[in-house]
Tab-separated table of C-alpha atoms in Angstrom:
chain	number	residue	atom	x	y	z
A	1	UNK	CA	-15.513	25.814	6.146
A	2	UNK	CA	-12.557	24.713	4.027
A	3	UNK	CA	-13.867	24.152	0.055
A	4	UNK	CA	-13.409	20.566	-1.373
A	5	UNK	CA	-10.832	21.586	-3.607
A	6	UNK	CA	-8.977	22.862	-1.023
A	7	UNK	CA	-9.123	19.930	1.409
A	8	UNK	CA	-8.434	17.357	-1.481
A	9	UNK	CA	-5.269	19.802	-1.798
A	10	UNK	CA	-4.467	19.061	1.778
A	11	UNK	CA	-4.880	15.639	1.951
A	12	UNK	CA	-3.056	15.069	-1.042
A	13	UNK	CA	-0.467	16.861	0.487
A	14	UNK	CA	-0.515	14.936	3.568
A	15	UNK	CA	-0.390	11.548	1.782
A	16	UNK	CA	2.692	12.761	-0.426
A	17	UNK	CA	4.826	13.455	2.557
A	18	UNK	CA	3.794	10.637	4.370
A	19	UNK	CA	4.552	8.384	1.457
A	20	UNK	CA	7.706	10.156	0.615
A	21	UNK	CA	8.876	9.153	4.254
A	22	UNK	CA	8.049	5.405	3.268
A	23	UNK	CA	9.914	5.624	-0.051
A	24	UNK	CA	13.252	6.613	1.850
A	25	UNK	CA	13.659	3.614	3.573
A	26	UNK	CA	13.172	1.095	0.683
A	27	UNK	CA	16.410	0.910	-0.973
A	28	UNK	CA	18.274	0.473	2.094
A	29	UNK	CA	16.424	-1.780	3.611
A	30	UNK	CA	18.091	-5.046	2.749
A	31	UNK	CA	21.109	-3.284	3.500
A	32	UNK	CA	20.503	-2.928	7.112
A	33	UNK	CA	18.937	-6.748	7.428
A	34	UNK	CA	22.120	-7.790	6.133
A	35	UNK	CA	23.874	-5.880	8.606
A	36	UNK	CA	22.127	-6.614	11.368
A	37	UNK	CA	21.992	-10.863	10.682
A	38	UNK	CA	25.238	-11.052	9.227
A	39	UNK	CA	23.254	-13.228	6.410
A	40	UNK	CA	23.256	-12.906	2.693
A	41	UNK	CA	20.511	-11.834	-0.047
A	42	UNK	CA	18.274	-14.953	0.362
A	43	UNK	CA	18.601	-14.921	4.275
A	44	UNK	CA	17.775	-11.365	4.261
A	45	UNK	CA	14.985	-11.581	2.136
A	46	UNK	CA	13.003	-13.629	4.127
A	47	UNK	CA	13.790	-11.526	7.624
A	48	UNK	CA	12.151	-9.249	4.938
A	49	UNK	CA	9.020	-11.454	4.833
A	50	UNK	CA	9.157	-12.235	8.699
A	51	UNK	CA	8.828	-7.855	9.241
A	52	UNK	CA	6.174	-7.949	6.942
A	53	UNK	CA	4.382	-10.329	8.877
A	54	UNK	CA	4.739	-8.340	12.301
A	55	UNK	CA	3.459	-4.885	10.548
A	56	UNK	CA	0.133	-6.910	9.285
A	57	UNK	CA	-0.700	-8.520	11.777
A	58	UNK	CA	-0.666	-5.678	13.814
A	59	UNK	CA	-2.647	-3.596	10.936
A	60	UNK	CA	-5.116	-6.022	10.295
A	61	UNK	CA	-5.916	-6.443	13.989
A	62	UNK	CA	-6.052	-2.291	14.647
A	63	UNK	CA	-7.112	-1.136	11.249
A	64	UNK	CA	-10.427	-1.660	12.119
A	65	UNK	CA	-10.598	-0.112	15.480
A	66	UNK	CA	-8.921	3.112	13.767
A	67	UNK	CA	-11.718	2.802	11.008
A	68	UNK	CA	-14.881	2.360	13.752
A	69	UNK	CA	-12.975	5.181	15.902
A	70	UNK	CA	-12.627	7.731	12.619
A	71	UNK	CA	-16.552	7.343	11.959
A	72	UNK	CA	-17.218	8.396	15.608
A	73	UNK	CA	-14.335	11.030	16.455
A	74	UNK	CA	-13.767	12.178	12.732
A	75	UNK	CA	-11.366	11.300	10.391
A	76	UNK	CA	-8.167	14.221	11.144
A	77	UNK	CA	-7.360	12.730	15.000
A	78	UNK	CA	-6.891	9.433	13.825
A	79	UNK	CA	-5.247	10.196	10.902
A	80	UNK	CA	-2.441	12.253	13.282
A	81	UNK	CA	-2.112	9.783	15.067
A	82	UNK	CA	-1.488	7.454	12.164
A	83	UNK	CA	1.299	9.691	10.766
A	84	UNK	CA	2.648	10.137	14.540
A	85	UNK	CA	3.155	5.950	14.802
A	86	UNK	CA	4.925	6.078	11.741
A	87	UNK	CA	7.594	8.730	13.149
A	88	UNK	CA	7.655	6.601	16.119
A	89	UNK	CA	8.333	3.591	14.480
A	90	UNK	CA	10.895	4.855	11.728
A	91	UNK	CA	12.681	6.555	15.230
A	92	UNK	CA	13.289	2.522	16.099
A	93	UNK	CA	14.396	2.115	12.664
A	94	UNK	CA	17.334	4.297	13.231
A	95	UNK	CA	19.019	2.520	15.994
A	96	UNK	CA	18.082	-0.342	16.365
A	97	UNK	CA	21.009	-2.627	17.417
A	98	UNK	CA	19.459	-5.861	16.545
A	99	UNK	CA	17.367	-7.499	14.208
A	100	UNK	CA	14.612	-7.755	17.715
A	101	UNK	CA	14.159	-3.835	17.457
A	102	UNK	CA	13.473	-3.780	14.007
A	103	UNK	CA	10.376	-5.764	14.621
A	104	UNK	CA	9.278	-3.533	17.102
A	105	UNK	CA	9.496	-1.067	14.928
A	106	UNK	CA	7.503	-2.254	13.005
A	107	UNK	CA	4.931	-3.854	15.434
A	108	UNK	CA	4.624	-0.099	16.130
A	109	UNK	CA	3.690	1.396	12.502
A	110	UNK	CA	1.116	-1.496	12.641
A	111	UNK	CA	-0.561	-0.441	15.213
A	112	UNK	CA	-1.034	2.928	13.939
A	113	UNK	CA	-0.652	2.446	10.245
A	114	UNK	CA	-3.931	3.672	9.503
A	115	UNK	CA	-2.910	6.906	7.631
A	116	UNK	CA	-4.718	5.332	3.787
A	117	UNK	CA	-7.692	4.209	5.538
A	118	UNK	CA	-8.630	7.096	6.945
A	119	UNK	CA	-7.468	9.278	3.826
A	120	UNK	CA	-9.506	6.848	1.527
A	121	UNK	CA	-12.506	7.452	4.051
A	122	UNK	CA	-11.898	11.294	4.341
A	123	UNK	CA	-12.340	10.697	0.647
A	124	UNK	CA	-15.349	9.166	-0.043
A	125	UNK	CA	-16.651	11.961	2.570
A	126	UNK	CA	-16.017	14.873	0.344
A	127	UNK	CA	-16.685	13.235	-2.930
A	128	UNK	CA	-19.831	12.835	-4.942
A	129	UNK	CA	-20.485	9.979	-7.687
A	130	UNK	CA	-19.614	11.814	-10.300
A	131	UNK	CA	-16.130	12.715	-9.207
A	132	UNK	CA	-15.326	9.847	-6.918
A	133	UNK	CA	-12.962	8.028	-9.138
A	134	UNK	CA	-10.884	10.954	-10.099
A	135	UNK	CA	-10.253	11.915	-6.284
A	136	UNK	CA	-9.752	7.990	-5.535
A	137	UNK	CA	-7.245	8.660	-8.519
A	138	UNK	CA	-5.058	12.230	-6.439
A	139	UNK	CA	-4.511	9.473	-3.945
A	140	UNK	CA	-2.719	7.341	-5.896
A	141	UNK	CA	-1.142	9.964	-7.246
A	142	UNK	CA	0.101	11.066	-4.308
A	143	UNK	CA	1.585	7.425	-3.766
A	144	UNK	CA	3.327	7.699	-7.035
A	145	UNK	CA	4.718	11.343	-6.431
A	146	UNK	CA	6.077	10.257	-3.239
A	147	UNK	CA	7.697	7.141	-4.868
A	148	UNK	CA	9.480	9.682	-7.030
A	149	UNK	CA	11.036	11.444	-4.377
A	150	UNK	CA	11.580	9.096	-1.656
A	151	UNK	CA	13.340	6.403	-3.123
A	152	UNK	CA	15.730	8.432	-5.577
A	153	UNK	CA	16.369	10.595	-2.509
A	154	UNK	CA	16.916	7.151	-0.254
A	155	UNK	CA	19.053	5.753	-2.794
A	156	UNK	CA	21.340	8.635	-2.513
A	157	UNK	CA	21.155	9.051	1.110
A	158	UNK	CA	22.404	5.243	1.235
A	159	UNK	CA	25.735	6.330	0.597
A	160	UNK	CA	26.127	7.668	4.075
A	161	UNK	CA	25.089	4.438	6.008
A	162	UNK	CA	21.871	2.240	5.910
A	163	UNK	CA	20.922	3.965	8.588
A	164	UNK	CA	20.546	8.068	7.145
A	165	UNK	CA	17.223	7.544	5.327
A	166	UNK	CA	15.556	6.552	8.395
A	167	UNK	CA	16.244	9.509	10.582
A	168	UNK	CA	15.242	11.799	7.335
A	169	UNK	CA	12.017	9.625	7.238
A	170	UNK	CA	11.614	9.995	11.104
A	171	UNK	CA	11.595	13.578	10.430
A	172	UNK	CA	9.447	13.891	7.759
A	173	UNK	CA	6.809	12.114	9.587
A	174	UNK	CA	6.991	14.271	12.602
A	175	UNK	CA	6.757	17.348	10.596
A	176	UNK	CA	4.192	15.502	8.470
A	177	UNK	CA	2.368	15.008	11.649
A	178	UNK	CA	2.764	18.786	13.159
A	179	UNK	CA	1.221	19.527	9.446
A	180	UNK	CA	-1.460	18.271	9.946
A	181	UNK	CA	-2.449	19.261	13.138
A	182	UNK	CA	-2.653	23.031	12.053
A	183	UNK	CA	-3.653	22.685	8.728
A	184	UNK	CA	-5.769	19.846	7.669
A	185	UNK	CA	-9.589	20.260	7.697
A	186	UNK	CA	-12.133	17.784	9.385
A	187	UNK	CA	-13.729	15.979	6.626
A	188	UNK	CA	-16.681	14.036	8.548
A	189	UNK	CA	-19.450	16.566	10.171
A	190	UNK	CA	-20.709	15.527	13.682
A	191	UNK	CA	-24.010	14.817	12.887
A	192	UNK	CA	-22.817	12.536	10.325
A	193	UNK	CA	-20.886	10.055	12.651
A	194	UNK	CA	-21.970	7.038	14.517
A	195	UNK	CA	-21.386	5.282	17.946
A	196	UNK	CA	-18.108	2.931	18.350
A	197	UNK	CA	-19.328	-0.499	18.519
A	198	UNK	CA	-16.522	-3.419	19.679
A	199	UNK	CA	-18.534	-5.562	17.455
A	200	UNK	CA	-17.937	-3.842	13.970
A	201	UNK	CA	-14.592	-3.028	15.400
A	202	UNK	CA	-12.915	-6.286	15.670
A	203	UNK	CA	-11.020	-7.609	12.271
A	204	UNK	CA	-13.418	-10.683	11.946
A	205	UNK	CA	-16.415	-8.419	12.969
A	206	UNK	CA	-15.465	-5.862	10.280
A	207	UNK	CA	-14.868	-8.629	7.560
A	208	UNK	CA	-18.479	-10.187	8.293
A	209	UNK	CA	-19.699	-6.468	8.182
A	210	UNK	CA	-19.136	-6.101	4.623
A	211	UNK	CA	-21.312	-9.056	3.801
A	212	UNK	CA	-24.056	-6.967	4.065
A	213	UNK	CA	-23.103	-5.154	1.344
A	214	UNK	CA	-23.683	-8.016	-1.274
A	215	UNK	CA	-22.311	-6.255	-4.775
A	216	UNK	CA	-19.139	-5.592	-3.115
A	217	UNK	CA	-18.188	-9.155	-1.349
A	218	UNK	CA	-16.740	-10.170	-4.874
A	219	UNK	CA	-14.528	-7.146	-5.334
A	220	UNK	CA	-13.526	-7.846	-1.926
A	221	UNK	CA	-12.082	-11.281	-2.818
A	222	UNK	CA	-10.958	-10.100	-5.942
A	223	UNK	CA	-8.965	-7.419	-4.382
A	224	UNK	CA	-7.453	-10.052	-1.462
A	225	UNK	CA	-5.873	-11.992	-4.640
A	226	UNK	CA	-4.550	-8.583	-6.038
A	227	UNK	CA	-2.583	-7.956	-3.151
A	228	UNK	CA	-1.508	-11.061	-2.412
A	229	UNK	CA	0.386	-10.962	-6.130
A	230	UNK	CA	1.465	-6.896	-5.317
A	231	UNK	CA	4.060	-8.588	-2.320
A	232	UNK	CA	5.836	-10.440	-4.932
A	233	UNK	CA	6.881	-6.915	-5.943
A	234	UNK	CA	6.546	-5.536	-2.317
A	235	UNK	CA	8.701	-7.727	-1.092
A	236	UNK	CA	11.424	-9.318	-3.247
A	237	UNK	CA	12.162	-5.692	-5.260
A	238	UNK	CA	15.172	-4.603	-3.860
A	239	UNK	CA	16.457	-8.284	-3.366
A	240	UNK	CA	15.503	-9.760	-6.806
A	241	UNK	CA	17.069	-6.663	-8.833
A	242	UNK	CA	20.276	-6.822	-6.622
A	243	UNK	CA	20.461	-10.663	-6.819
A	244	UNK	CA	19.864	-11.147	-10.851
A	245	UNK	CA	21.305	-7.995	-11.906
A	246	UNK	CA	23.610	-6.872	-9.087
A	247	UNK	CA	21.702	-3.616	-8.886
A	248	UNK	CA	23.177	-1.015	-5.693
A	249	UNK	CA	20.943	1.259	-3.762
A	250	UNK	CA	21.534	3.943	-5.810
A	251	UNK	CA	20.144	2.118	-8.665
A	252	UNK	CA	16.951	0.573	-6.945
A	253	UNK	CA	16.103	4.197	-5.960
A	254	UNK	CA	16.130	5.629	-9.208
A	255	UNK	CA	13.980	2.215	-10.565
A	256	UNK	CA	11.591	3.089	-7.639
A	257	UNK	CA	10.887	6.511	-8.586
A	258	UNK	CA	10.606	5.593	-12.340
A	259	UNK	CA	7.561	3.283	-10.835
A	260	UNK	CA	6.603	6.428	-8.787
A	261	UNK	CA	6.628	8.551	-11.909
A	262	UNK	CA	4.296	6.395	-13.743
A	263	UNK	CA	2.152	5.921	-11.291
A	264	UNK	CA	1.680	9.536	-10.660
A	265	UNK	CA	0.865	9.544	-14.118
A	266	UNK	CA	-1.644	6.893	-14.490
A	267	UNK	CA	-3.518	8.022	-11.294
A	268	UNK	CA	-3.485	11.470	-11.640
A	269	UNK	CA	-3.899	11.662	-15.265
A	270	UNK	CA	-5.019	8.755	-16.810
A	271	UNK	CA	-7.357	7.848	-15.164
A	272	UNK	CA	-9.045	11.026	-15.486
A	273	UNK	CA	-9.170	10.529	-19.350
A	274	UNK	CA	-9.111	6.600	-19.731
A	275	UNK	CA	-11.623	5.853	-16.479
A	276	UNK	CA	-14.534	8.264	-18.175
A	277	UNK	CA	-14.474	7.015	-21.906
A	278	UNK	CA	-13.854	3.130	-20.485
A	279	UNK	CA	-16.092	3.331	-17.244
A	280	UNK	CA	-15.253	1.229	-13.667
A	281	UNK	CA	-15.881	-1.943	-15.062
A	282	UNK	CA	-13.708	-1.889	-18.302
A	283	UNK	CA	-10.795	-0.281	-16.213
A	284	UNK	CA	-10.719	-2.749	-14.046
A	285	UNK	CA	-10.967	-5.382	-16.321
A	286	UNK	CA	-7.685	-3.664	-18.254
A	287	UNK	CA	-5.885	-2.911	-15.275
A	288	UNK	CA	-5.733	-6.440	-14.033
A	289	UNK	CA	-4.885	-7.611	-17.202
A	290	UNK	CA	-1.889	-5.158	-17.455
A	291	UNK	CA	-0.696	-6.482	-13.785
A	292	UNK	CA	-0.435	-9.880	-14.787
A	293	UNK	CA	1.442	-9.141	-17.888
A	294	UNK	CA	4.176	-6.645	-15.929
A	295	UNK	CA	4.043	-9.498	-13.528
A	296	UNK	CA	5.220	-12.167	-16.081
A	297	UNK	CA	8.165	-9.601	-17.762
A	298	UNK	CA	9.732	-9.343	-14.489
A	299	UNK	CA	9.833	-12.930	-13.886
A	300	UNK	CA	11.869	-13.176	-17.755
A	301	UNK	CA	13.558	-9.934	-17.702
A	302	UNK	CA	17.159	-10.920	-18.994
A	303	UNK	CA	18.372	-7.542	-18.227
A	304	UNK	CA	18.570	-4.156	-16.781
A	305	UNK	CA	16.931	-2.541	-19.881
A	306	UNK	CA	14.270	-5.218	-19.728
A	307	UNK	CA	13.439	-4.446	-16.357
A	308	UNK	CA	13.165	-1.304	-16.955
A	309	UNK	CA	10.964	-1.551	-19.836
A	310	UNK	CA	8.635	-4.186	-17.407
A	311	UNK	CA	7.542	-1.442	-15.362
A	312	UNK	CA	5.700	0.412	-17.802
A	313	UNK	CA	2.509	-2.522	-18.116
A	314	UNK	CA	2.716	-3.046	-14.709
A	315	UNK	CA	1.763	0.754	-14.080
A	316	UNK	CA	-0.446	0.719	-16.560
A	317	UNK	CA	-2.417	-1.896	-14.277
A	318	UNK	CA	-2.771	1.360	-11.965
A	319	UNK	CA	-6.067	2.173	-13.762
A	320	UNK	CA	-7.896	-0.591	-12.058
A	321	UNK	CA	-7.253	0.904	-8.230
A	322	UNK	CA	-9.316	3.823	-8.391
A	323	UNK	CA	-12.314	1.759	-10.197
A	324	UNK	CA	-13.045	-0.475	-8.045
A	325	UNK	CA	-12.844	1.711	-5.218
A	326	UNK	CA	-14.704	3.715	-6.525
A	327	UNK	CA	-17.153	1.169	-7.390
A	328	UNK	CA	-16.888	0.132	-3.987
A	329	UNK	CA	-17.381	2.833	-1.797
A	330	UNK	CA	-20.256	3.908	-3.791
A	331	UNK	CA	-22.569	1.022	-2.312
A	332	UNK	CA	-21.434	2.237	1.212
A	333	UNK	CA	-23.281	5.220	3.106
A	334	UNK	CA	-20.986	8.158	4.145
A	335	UNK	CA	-21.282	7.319	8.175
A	336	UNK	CA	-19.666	4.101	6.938
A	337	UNK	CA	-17.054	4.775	5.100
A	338	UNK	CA	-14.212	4.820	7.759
A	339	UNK	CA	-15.531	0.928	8.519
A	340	UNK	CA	-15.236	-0.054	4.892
A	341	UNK	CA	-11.703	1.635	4.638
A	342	UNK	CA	-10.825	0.061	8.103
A	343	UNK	CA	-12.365	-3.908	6.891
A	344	UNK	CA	-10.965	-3.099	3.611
A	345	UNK	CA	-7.213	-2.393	5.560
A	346	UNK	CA	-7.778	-5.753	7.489
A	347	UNK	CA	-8.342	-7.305	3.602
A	348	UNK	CA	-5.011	-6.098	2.317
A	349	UNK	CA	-3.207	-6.661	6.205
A	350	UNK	CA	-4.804	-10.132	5.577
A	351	UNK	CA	-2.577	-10.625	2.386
A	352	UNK	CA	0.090	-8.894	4.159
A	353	UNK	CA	0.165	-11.713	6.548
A	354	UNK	CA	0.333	-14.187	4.146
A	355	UNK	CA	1.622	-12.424	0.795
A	356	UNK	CA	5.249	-11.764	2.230
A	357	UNK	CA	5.868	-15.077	3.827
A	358	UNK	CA	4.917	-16.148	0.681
A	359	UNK	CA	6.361	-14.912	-1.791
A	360	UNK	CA	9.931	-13.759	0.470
A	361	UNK	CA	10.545	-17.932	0.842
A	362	UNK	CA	9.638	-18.935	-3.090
A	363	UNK	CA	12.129	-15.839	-3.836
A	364	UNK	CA	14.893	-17.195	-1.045
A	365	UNK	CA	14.333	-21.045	-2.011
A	366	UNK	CA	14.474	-20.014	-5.927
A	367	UNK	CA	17.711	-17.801	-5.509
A	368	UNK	CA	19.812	-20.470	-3.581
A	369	UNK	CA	22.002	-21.959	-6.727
A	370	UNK	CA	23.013	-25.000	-4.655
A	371	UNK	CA	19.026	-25.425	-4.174
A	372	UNK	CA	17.998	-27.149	-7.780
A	373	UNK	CA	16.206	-24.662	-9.883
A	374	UNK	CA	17.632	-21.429	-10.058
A	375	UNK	CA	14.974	-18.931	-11.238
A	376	UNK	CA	14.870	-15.660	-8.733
A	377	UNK	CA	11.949	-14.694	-10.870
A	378	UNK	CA	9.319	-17.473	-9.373
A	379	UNK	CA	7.616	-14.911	-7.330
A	380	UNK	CA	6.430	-12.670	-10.000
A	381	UNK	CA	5.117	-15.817	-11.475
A	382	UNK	CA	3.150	-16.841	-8.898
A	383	UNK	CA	1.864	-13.315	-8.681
A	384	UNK	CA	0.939	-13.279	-12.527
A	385	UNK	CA	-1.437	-16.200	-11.255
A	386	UNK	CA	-3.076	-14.416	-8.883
A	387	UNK	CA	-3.826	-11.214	-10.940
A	388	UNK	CA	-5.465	-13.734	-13.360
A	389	UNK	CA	-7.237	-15.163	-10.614
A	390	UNK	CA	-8.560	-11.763	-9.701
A	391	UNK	CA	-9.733	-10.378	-13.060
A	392	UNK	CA	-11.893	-13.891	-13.553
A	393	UNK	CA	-13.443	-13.024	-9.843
A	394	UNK	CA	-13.536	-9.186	-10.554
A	395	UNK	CA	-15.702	-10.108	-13.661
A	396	UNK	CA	-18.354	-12.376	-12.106
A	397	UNK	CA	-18.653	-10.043	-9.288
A	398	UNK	CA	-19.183	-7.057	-11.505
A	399	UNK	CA	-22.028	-8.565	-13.849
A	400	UNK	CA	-25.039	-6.074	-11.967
A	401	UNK	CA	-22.905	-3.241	-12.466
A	402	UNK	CA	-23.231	-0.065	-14.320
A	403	UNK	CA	-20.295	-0.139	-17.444
């Protein structure tokens, strides 16, 4: 039997090369839309939203089956076969010679794009109250590590062709994926899982299914309007830095793995200092706060420097993500966790659905000059709204809990 330090190790592993696969691809992508449609920055940035789209819907229709099919089978198959779909789809990515293939793709890494579910569920199986939020915390960190090395190393890869950062991703996925399959640990005993039911496995069914647990419907909610705000940076990055301050691929790398950097940081060492001393509810309450100010200095950065500067609130906001799910997953039994990971995928698939439409058009219809009102930044606005919107929730819904 593998110790818990040890599979934490390999699952943080697991999540930094999967993530570091992602992080390739995001400099170059409006590079390859634009290639592929023949269209300019706002054209391409709402293809952008439209790919978006296809990956969520997918995810929020299959995330939940993956969750229901983790608690019964365990959490390593379906995590493999997560990082498998992503190889798969970044394979499509490659060579695709129209915009059509793109979207299958992606259609494909919705499907299976289960790989933080079922790492936030293997999780919660190996963690006790008292260290939940710090091992919530290595997963983030592994998202921020990753966003260090991907994107710099995407940037640079960009130089060859739009097209190079995709096959290294495809690789790294498929090697992620043979990882895994000799190394990583089962985290979810067999007398600890429970029969697949269609019912709790449907997206609807699994978003009902967390009624049930009445002190977390309110984080829910307030976590829908969280992500919902995240896809005005999701989404309009790479476009909004190249459109307002001509930034090249090289440049959005490098600006991605600052944000990696300090994201690292916060979760995997902040949070183990601030998240103690403040508890789950403060942090959250701070986090938020710190979103929707980073939100509002990217809308008025004037400059390169400014933007820069902008990121640093923003991942400051980081503190929040572990609290609340840790606060979360604590009101969930353990032979459940793989459904609350999978309903709490078809929540953030949910705003992926609608966040990217979204926010893609108000950044295309805000960055056409012969439009009206020029202001590129109107997404980040609207996302500042949001986060607002979700610390007001996140603090009626966390009035019975411990500080």
């Amino acid at each position: 039997m593998f110790s818990k330090k040890a599979a934490i190790g390999f699952i943080f592993l697991t999540l930094l090369i999967d993530v570091t696969g992602l992080g390739l691809i995001i400099p170059v992508f409006p590079a390859l839309i634009k290639d592929l449609t023949h269209g300019d920055n706002s054209a391409a940035s709402s293809w952008n939203g439209w790919l978006l789209f296809a990956y969520a819907v997918m995810q929020f229709v299959c995330a939940p089956i993956l969750g229901n099919l983790s608690d019964k089978y365990g959490r390593r198959p379906v995590l493999l076969l997560s990082l498998l779909g992503f190889g798969i789809d970044y394979i499509f990515l490659s060579f695709a010679p129209t915009i059509g293939w793109l979207f299958v793709g992606r259609i494909i890494a919705g499907m299976f794009g289960a790989s933080f579910t079922t790492a936030s569920a293997y999780i919660a199986d190996i963690s006790t109250d008292e260290d939940r939020t710090k091992n919530f915390g290595m997963v983030g960190a592994a998202f921020g590590l990753g966003f260090i090395i991907g994107p710099v190393i995407g940037g640079l890869l960009g130089g060859f062709g739009p097209r190079v950062p995709f096959l290294v991703a495809a690789g790294l996925s498929l090697l992620n994926t043979l990882y895994g399959y000799f190394v990583l640990p089962e985290s979810l005993p067999k007398e600890k899982r429970r029969p697949f039911d269609w019912r709790r496995a449907n997206p609807v069914g699994a978003l009902l299914h967390l009624k049930k647990y009445r002190g977390i419907t309110g984080l829910v909610v307030a976590l829908f309007f969280v992500y919902i705000a995240s896809h005005a940076v999701q989404s309009n990055w790479g476009f909004y830095t190249i459109e307002k301050f001509g930034w090249t691929e090289k440049l959005i790398g490098i600006s991605l793995g600052v944000v990696g950097f300090l994201v690292g940081g916060v979760q995997a060492g902040l949070t183990r200092v601030v998240n103690p001393k403040l508890g789950n509810v403060k942090s959250i309450y701070i986090g938020l706060l710190l979103y929707t100010i980073g939100m509002l200095c990217f809308a008025f950065a004037g400059n390169t420097w400014m933007m820069m500067l902008s990121i640093v609130p923003y991942c400051l906001g980081g503190i929040a993500g572990p609290a609340i799910q840790s606060v979360v997953a604590s009101h969930v039994p353990m032979n459940e966790q793989g459904e609350l990971q999978g309903a709490l995928t078809s929540v953030i698939s949910l705003t992926s659905v609608i966040g990217p439409i979204m926010m893609a058009n108000i950044f295309a219809h805000f960055s056409r000059k012969a439009e009206g009102m020029y202001f590129p930044g109107a997404p980040f606005v609207v996302g500042a709204a949001f986060m607002l919107t979700s610390t007001v929730i996140a603090k009626y819904a966390l009035k019975g809990e411990k500080p």
